[in-house]
Short mmCIF file of C-alpha atoms (C1' of nucleotides) in Angstrom, two decimals:
data_model
loop_
_atom_site.label_atom_id
_atom_site.label_comp_id
_atom_site.label_asym_id
_atom_site.label_seq_id
_atom_site.Cartn_x
_atom_site.Cartn_y
_atom_site.Cartn_z
CA MET A 133 34.09 11.36 -8.20
CA LYS A 134 32.98 13.65 -10.87
CA GLU A 135 29.56 13.71 -10.52
CA CYS A 136 27.53 16.46 -8.58
CA TYR A 137 25.46 15.77 -5.17
CA ARG A 138 22.03 16.65 -7.24
CA VAL A 139 22.37 13.34 -9.59
CA TYR A 140 23.30 11.06 -6.33
CA ALA A 141 20.08 12.73 -4.70
CA MET A 142 17.95 12.02 -7.46
CA TYR A 143 19.35 8.05 -7.60
CA LEU A 144 18.26 8.07 -3.58
CA LYS A 145 15.04 9.69 -4.09
CA ALA A 146 14.17 7.20 -6.71
CA LEU A 147 15.41 4.37 -4.56
CA SER A 148 13.74 6.03 -1.05
CA ASP A 149 10.29 4.48 -1.83
CA GLU A 150 10.02 1.14 -0.25
CA THR A 151 8.25 -0.66 -3.38
CA ARG A 152 11.06 0.92 -5.44
CA LEU A 153 13.52 -0.20 -3.48
CA LYS A 154 12.01 -3.87 -3.58
CA ILE A 155 12.14 -3.59 -7.37
CA PHE A 156 15.50 -2.41 -7.52
CA ASP A 157 16.40 -5.54 -5.71
CA MET A 158 14.31 -8.01 -7.64
CA LEU A 159 16.07 -6.44 -10.86
CA SER A 160 19.49 -7.40 -9.42
CA ASN A 161 18.72 -11.36 -9.98
CA GLY A 162 18.20 -10.27 -13.69
CA GLU A 163 15.78 -8.71 -16.55
CA LEU A 164 12.01 -8.76 -15.44
CA CYS A 165 8.90 -7.65 -17.21
CA ALA A 166 6.33 -5.39 -15.76
CA CYS A 167 3.75 -8.12 -15.25
CA ASP A 168 6.23 -10.15 -13.34
CA ILE A 169 7.11 -7.19 -11.16
CA LEU A 170 3.45 -6.41 -10.66
CA GLU A 171 2.50 -9.92 -9.14
CA GLU A 172 4.62 -9.24 -6.19
CA PHE A 173 2.85 -6.34 -4.84
CA ASN A 174 -0.33 -5.04 -3.97
CA ILE A 175 -0.69 -2.20 -6.33
CA THR A 176 -2.50 -1.36 -9.37
CA GLN A 177 -0.95 -1.47 -13.06
CA PRO A 178 -0.80 2.48 -13.21
CA THR A 179 0.91 2.58 -10.11
CA LEU A 180 3.57 0.37 -11.04
CA SER A 181 4.05 2.04 -14.31
CA TYR A 182 4.66 5.18 -12.10
CA HIS A 183 7.55 3.84 -10.28
CA MET A 184 8.84 2.20 -13.41
CA LYS A 185 9.00 5.65 -15.22
CA ILE A 186 10.71 6.96 -11.75
CA LEU A 187 13.21 4.42 -12.04
CA SER A 188 13.88 4.36 -15.79
CA GLU A 189 14.19 8.44 -15.78
CA SER A 190 16.55 8.58 -13.04
CA GLY A 191 18.85 6.49 -14.74
CA LEU A 192 18.85 3.46 -12.52
CA VAL A 193 17.04 1.06 -14.75
CA ASP A 194 17.23 0.66 -18.46
CA SER A 195 13.71 -0.61 -20.28
CA ARG A 196 13.40 -1.90 -23.76
CA ARG A 197 10.20 -3.32 -25.54
CA ASP A 198 10.08 -7.03 -26.13
CA GLY A 199 7.05 -7.66 -28.15
CA VAL A 200 4.26 -6.70 -25.71
CA TRP A 201 6.08 -6.79 -22.89
CA MET A 202 8.59 -3.95 -21.37
CA LYS A 203 11.54 -5.75 -19.77
CA TYR A 204 13.54 -3.89 -17.10
CA SER A 205 16.61 -4.32 -15.74
CA ILE A 206 19.53 -2.51 -13.55
CA ASN A 207 22.06 -0.03 -15.28
CA ARG A 208 25.02 -1.15 -13.78
CA LYS A 209 26.96 2.00 -13.99
CA SER A 210 24.51 3.90 -11.86
CA LEU A 211 24.79 1.03 -9.36
CA GLU A 212 28.62 1.67 -9.31
CA ALA A 213 28.16 5.15 -8.99
CA LEU A 214 25.75 4.48 -5.80
CA LYS A 215 28.40 2.18 -4.30
CA GLN A 216 31.24 4.64 -5.03
CA LEU A 217 29.27 7.20 -3.17
CA PHE A 218 29.08 5.65 0.26
CA ASP A 219 32.55 4.18 -0.19
CA ASN A 220 33.94 7.31 -0.76
CA ILE A 221 32.01 8.89 2.33
CA GLY A 222 33.54 5.84 4.21
CA LEU A 223 37.14 6.70 3.18
CA ASN A 224 36.83 10.14 4.29
CA MET A 225 36.01 9.03 7.69
CA ASP A 226 39.27 7.00 7.58
CA ASN A 227 41.73 9.40 6.37
CA THR A 228 40.46 12.38 7.32
CA SER A 229 41.02 13.50 3.64
CA SER A 230 39.52 16.83 2.04
CA HIS A 231 35.54 16.56 1.83
CA LEU A 232 33.40 15.67 -1.26
CA TYR A 233 31.67 18.85 -1.19
CA LYS A 234 35.03 21.06 -1.74
CA GLY A 235 35.70 21.58 -5.36
CA MET A 236 31.92 20.96 -6.19
CA ASP A 237 31.04 24.39 -6.79
CA PHE A 238 30.27 24.04 -10.05
CA CYS A 239 27.40 21.90 -9.36
CA MET B 212 21.26 -8.95 5.61
CA LYS B 213 18.63 -9.33 8.36
CA GLU B 214 17.05 -5.69 8.05
CA CYS B 215 14.01 -5.01 6.23
CA TYR B 216 13.44 -2.77 3.37
CA ARG B 217 11.58 -0.13 5.25
CA VAL B 218 14.67 0.87 7.43
CA TYR B 219 16.75 0.66 3.90
CA ALA B 220 14.21 3.14 2.34
CA MET B 221 14.22 5.59 5.45
CA TYR B 222 17.93 6.19 4.99
CA LEU B 223 17.57 6.81 1.33
CA LYS B 224 14.72 9.16 2.08
CA ALA B 225 16.72 10.89 4.80
CA LEU B 226 19.80 11.31 1.82
CA SER B 227 17.44 12.05 -1.09
CA ASP B 228 17.32 15.77 -0.20
CA GLU B 229 20.54 17.29 -1.69
CA THR B 230 21.20 19.67 1.25
CA ARG B 231 21.04 16.73 3.94
CA LEU B 232 23.34 14.37 1.25
CA LYS B 233 25.64 17.53 1.29
CA ILE B 234 25.38 17.48 5.02
CA PHE B 235 25.97 13.99 5.23
CA ASP B 236 29.22 14.07 3.46
CA MET B 237 30.32 17.05 5.09
CA LEU B 238 29.89 14.87 8.37
CA SER B 239 32.25 12.35 7.18
CA ASN B 240 35.49 14.21 7.71
CA GLY B 241 34.62 14.29 11.28
CA GLU B 242 31.97 15.88 13.86
CA LEU B 243 30.69 19.26 13.31
CA CYS B 244 28.38 21.75 15.29
CA ALA B 245 25.15 23.16 13.30
CA CYS B 246 26.58 26.67 13.22
CA ASP B 247 29.67 25.31 11.11
CA ILE B 248 27.30 23.34 8.70
CA LEU B 249 24.68 26.13 8.45
CA GLU B 250 27.51 28.55 7.10
CA GLU B 251 27.76 26.37 4.21
CA PHE B 252 24.01 26.77 3.12
CA ASN B 253 21.59 29.41 1.99
CA ILE B 254 18.97 28.48 4.46
CA THR B 255 17.67 29.73 7.68
CA GLN B 256 18.64 28.04 11.08
CA PRO B 257 15.01 26.52 11.26
CA THR B 258 15.51 24.90 7.93
CA LEU B 259 18.73 23.33 9.19
CA SER B 260 17.13 22.47 12.25
CA TYR B 261 14.72 20.24 10.62
CA HIS B 262 16.97 18.51 8.03
CA MET B 263 19.18 17.59 11.11
CA LYS B 264 16.35 16.19 12.46
CA ILE B 265 15.61 13.98 9.76
CA LEU B 266 19.09 12.45 9.65
CA SER B 267 19.02 12.15 13.47
CA GLU B 268 16.07 10.42 13.74
CA SER B 269 16.79 8.46 10.90
CA GLY B 270 19.82 6.66 12.68
CA LEU B 271 22.50 7.85 10.06
CA VAL B 272 23.86 10.58 12.18
CA ASP B 273 24.63 10.87 15.87
CA SER B 274 24.01 14.13 17.78
CA ARG B 275 25.16 15.27 21.46
CA ARG B 276 25.19 18.55 23.45
CA ASP B 277 28.34 20.51 24.11
CA GLY B 278 27.70 23.33 26.29
CA VAL B 279 25.49 25.58 23.85
CA TRP B 280 26.63 23.97 20.65
CA MET B 281 24.92 20.56 19.27
CA LYS B 282 27.79 18.51 17.53
CA TYR B 283 26.78 15.97 14.94
CA SER B 284 28.53 13.26 13.31
CA ILE B 285 28.14 9.99 11.31
CA ASN B 286 26.54 6.83 12.56
CA ARG B 287 29.08 4.19 11.36
CA LYS B 288 26.86 1.33 11.38
CA SER B 289 24.27 2.87 9.51
CA LEU B 290 26.99 3.95 6.76
CA GLU B 291 28.23 0.41 6.95
CA ALA B 292 24.42 -0.88 6.62
CA LEU B 293 24.07 1.37 3.42
CA LYS B 294 27.28 0.07 1.86
CA GLN B 295 25.90 -3.76 2.34
CA LEU B 296 22.81 -3.03 0.85
CA PHE B 297 24.59 -2.02 -2.49
CA ASP B 298 27.35 -4.09 -2.38
CA ASN B 299 24.71 -7.09 -1.63
CA ILE B 300 22.72 -5.91 -5.04
CA GLY B 301 25.67 -6.09 -6.87
CA LEU B 302 26.50 -9.80 -5.72
CA ASN B 303 23.11 -10.66 -6.78
CA MET B 304 23.77 -9.69 -10.30
CA ASP B 305 26.93 -11.38 -10.63
CA ASN B 306 25.87 -14.53 -8.68
CA THR B 307 22.30 -14.85 -9.98
CA SER B 308 21.64 -15.93 -6.35
CA SER B 309 18.27 -15.49 -4.55
CA HIS B 310 16.79 -12.19 -4.02
CA LEU B 311 16.95 -10.08 -1.04
CA TYR B 312 13.40 -9.74 -1.10
CA LYS B 313 13.01 -13.48 -0.33
CA GLY B 314 12.46 -14.73 2.89
CA MET B 315 11.77 -11.20 3.81
CA ASP B 316 7.84 -11.63 4.32
CA PHE B 317 8.31 -10.95 8.28
CA CYS B 318 8.89 -7.14 7.43
"C1'" DC C 27 -9.44 -5.67 -39.25
"C1'" DG C 28 -11.10 -6.72 -34.67
"C1'" DA C 29 -10.41 -8.30 -30.32
"C1'" DC C 30 -7.22 -8.74 -26.77
"C1'" DC C 31 -3.67 -8.13 -23.83
"C1'" DA C 32 0.37 -5.54 -21.64
"C1'" DT C 33 1.57 -1.15 -20.66
"C1'" DA C 34 1.11 4.04 -20.60
"C1'" DT C 35 -1.28 8.52 -20.06
"C1'" DA C 36 -4.35 11.68 -17.40
"C1'" DG C 37 -6.87 13.53 -14.06
"C1'" DA C 38 -8.08 13.87 -9.13
"C1'" DG C 39 -7.61 13.69 -4.29
"C1'" DA C 40 -4.74 12.75 0.42
"C1'" DG C 41 -0.98 13.28 2.32
"C1'" DA C 42 4.04 14.22 2.82
"C1'" DT C 43 7.72 17.51 2.38
"C1'" DG C 44 10.77 21.63 2.44
"C1'" DT C 45 10.70 26.30 3.62
"C1'" DC C 46 10.17 30.49 6.24
"C1'" DA C 47 9.18 34.02 10.16
"C1'" DA C 48 7.81 34.03 15.10
"C1'" DT C 49 8.96 32.22 19.10
"C1'" DG C 50 10.38 28.84 22.82
"C1'" DT C 51 14.22 26.44 25.26
"C1'" DG C 52 18.39 25.65 27.23
"C1'" DT C 53 23.04 27.30 28.43
"C1'" DA C 54 26.61 30.27 29.46
"C1'" DT C 55 28.47 34.70 31.26
"C1'" DG C 56 28.54 39.24 33.37
"C1'" DC D 151 19.17 37.76 37.68
"C1'" DA D 152 19.38 39.54 33.07
"C1'" DT D 153 21.34 39.34 28.61
"C1'" DA D 154 22.82 36.88 24.83
"C1'" DC D 155 23.75 32.71 22.27
"C1'" DA D 156 22.62 28.41 20.03
"C1'" DC D 157 19.56 25.87 18.59
"C1'" DA D 158 14.41 23.51 18.69
"C1'" DT D 159 9.42 24.02 17.74
"C1'" DT D 160 5.15 25.93 15.96
"C1'" DG D 161 2.23 27.36 12.18
"C1'" DA D 162 1.71 28.38 7.77
"C1'" DC D 163 1.92 27.50 2.93
"C1'" DA D 164 3.16 25.85 -1.32
"C1'" DT D 165 4.67 22.03 -4.00
"C1'" DC D 166 5.85 17.19 -4.34
"C1'" DT D 167 4.44 12.64 -3.91
"C1'" DC D 168 1.91 8.15 -3.93
"C1'" DT D 169 -2.19 6.26 -5.11
"C1'" DC D 170 -6.28 5.07 -7.30
"C1'" DT D 171 -9.93 4.83 -11.55
"C1'" DA D 172 -10.84 5.73 -16.11
"C1'" DT D 173 -8.87 5.87 -20.72
"C1'" DA D 174 -5.45 5.95 -24.52
"C1'" DT D 175 -1.78 3.28 -26.83
"C1'" DG D 176 0.78 -0.18 -29.01
"C1'" DG D 177 1.70 -4.67 -30.21
"C1'" DT D 178 -0.18 -9.89 -31.36
"C1'" DC D 179 -3.03 -13.14 -33.12
"C1'" DG D 180 -7.10 -14.93 -35.06
#
DNA sequence: CGACCATATAGAGAGATGTCAATGTGTATG
DNA sequence: CATACACATTGACATCTCTCTATATGGTCG
C-alpha cells in the first residue's frame, strides 16, 4: 500500500456520482464509445463529456481516438488499487494490525 | 447484486472526502470515540461531527453512546457490499458477462 | 473544399459541500 | 444544583459540482 489517501479519495470522488458509477460499470464489459454511453442516459452530450473527462483525468478510465469516435475503457490498475484499498481495510479489522494511516505522513 | 447504484454512489460519496476516508481506515482497527479521531486532524470539533454524521447516515459507520462519549465503528455489511461492488466489476471484465446495470431498471 | 458527424469547451446558474464560530444538548461528578 | 466535559446543531460563507445552451474543434466523406 504505497499510495496516498488523496489518490484514493480522487478515485472515490470520481465514482461518487451515480451517472459516473453506472458508466464505470458499463465499461467493465469492454470498450465503449461516447455515443453508446450517451444512449443509456437522459443527459446532454456536453454533460456526458464532462463526466468522461472526470473519469479519464482521475485515471480510472482510459480513452483513445478511433476516427470520429472516442473509445473509453476501464484502467485495470486503478480498479485493482480500489479493490486493494477495501481488502486492506477488511484485513485491518480481522488482524487488528497497524492502521493504513500510520507511516503515511509523507502524503 | 440486489442493491442499486444510488446506494453505492452514496457510500462512495461518503468516502470521497480525504478526511472521511482516513477516519474510515482508522476505524478498521476497532471502535474509536470522536475525541480520539479529532486528535489526528487539524479540524474543529463541529467539522468532525459533520463528517461523522455523513459516515453514520450513509450506513458505513455505526455509532453508540458510552457515557459522555460517542463510539464509532465500521459497519461490516456495508464494507462487504463495497468489496463486492468492485469484485463484480472485475468479474465483468474477465467473463464478458452481463452488465450490472442491466436488470436494474427498478432503481 | 464544404457539409456533416462526434466530441470538446466556454459560460452561466442552481444547488451541494466543507469549514468555522457560536450556541445547544446530554451526561457525569462534586 | 452547578459545573465541566463531550458532542451535536445552527447559521454563515466560500468553494465546488452538475447541468444546461451555445459554440468550437477535429475527423470523414462526397
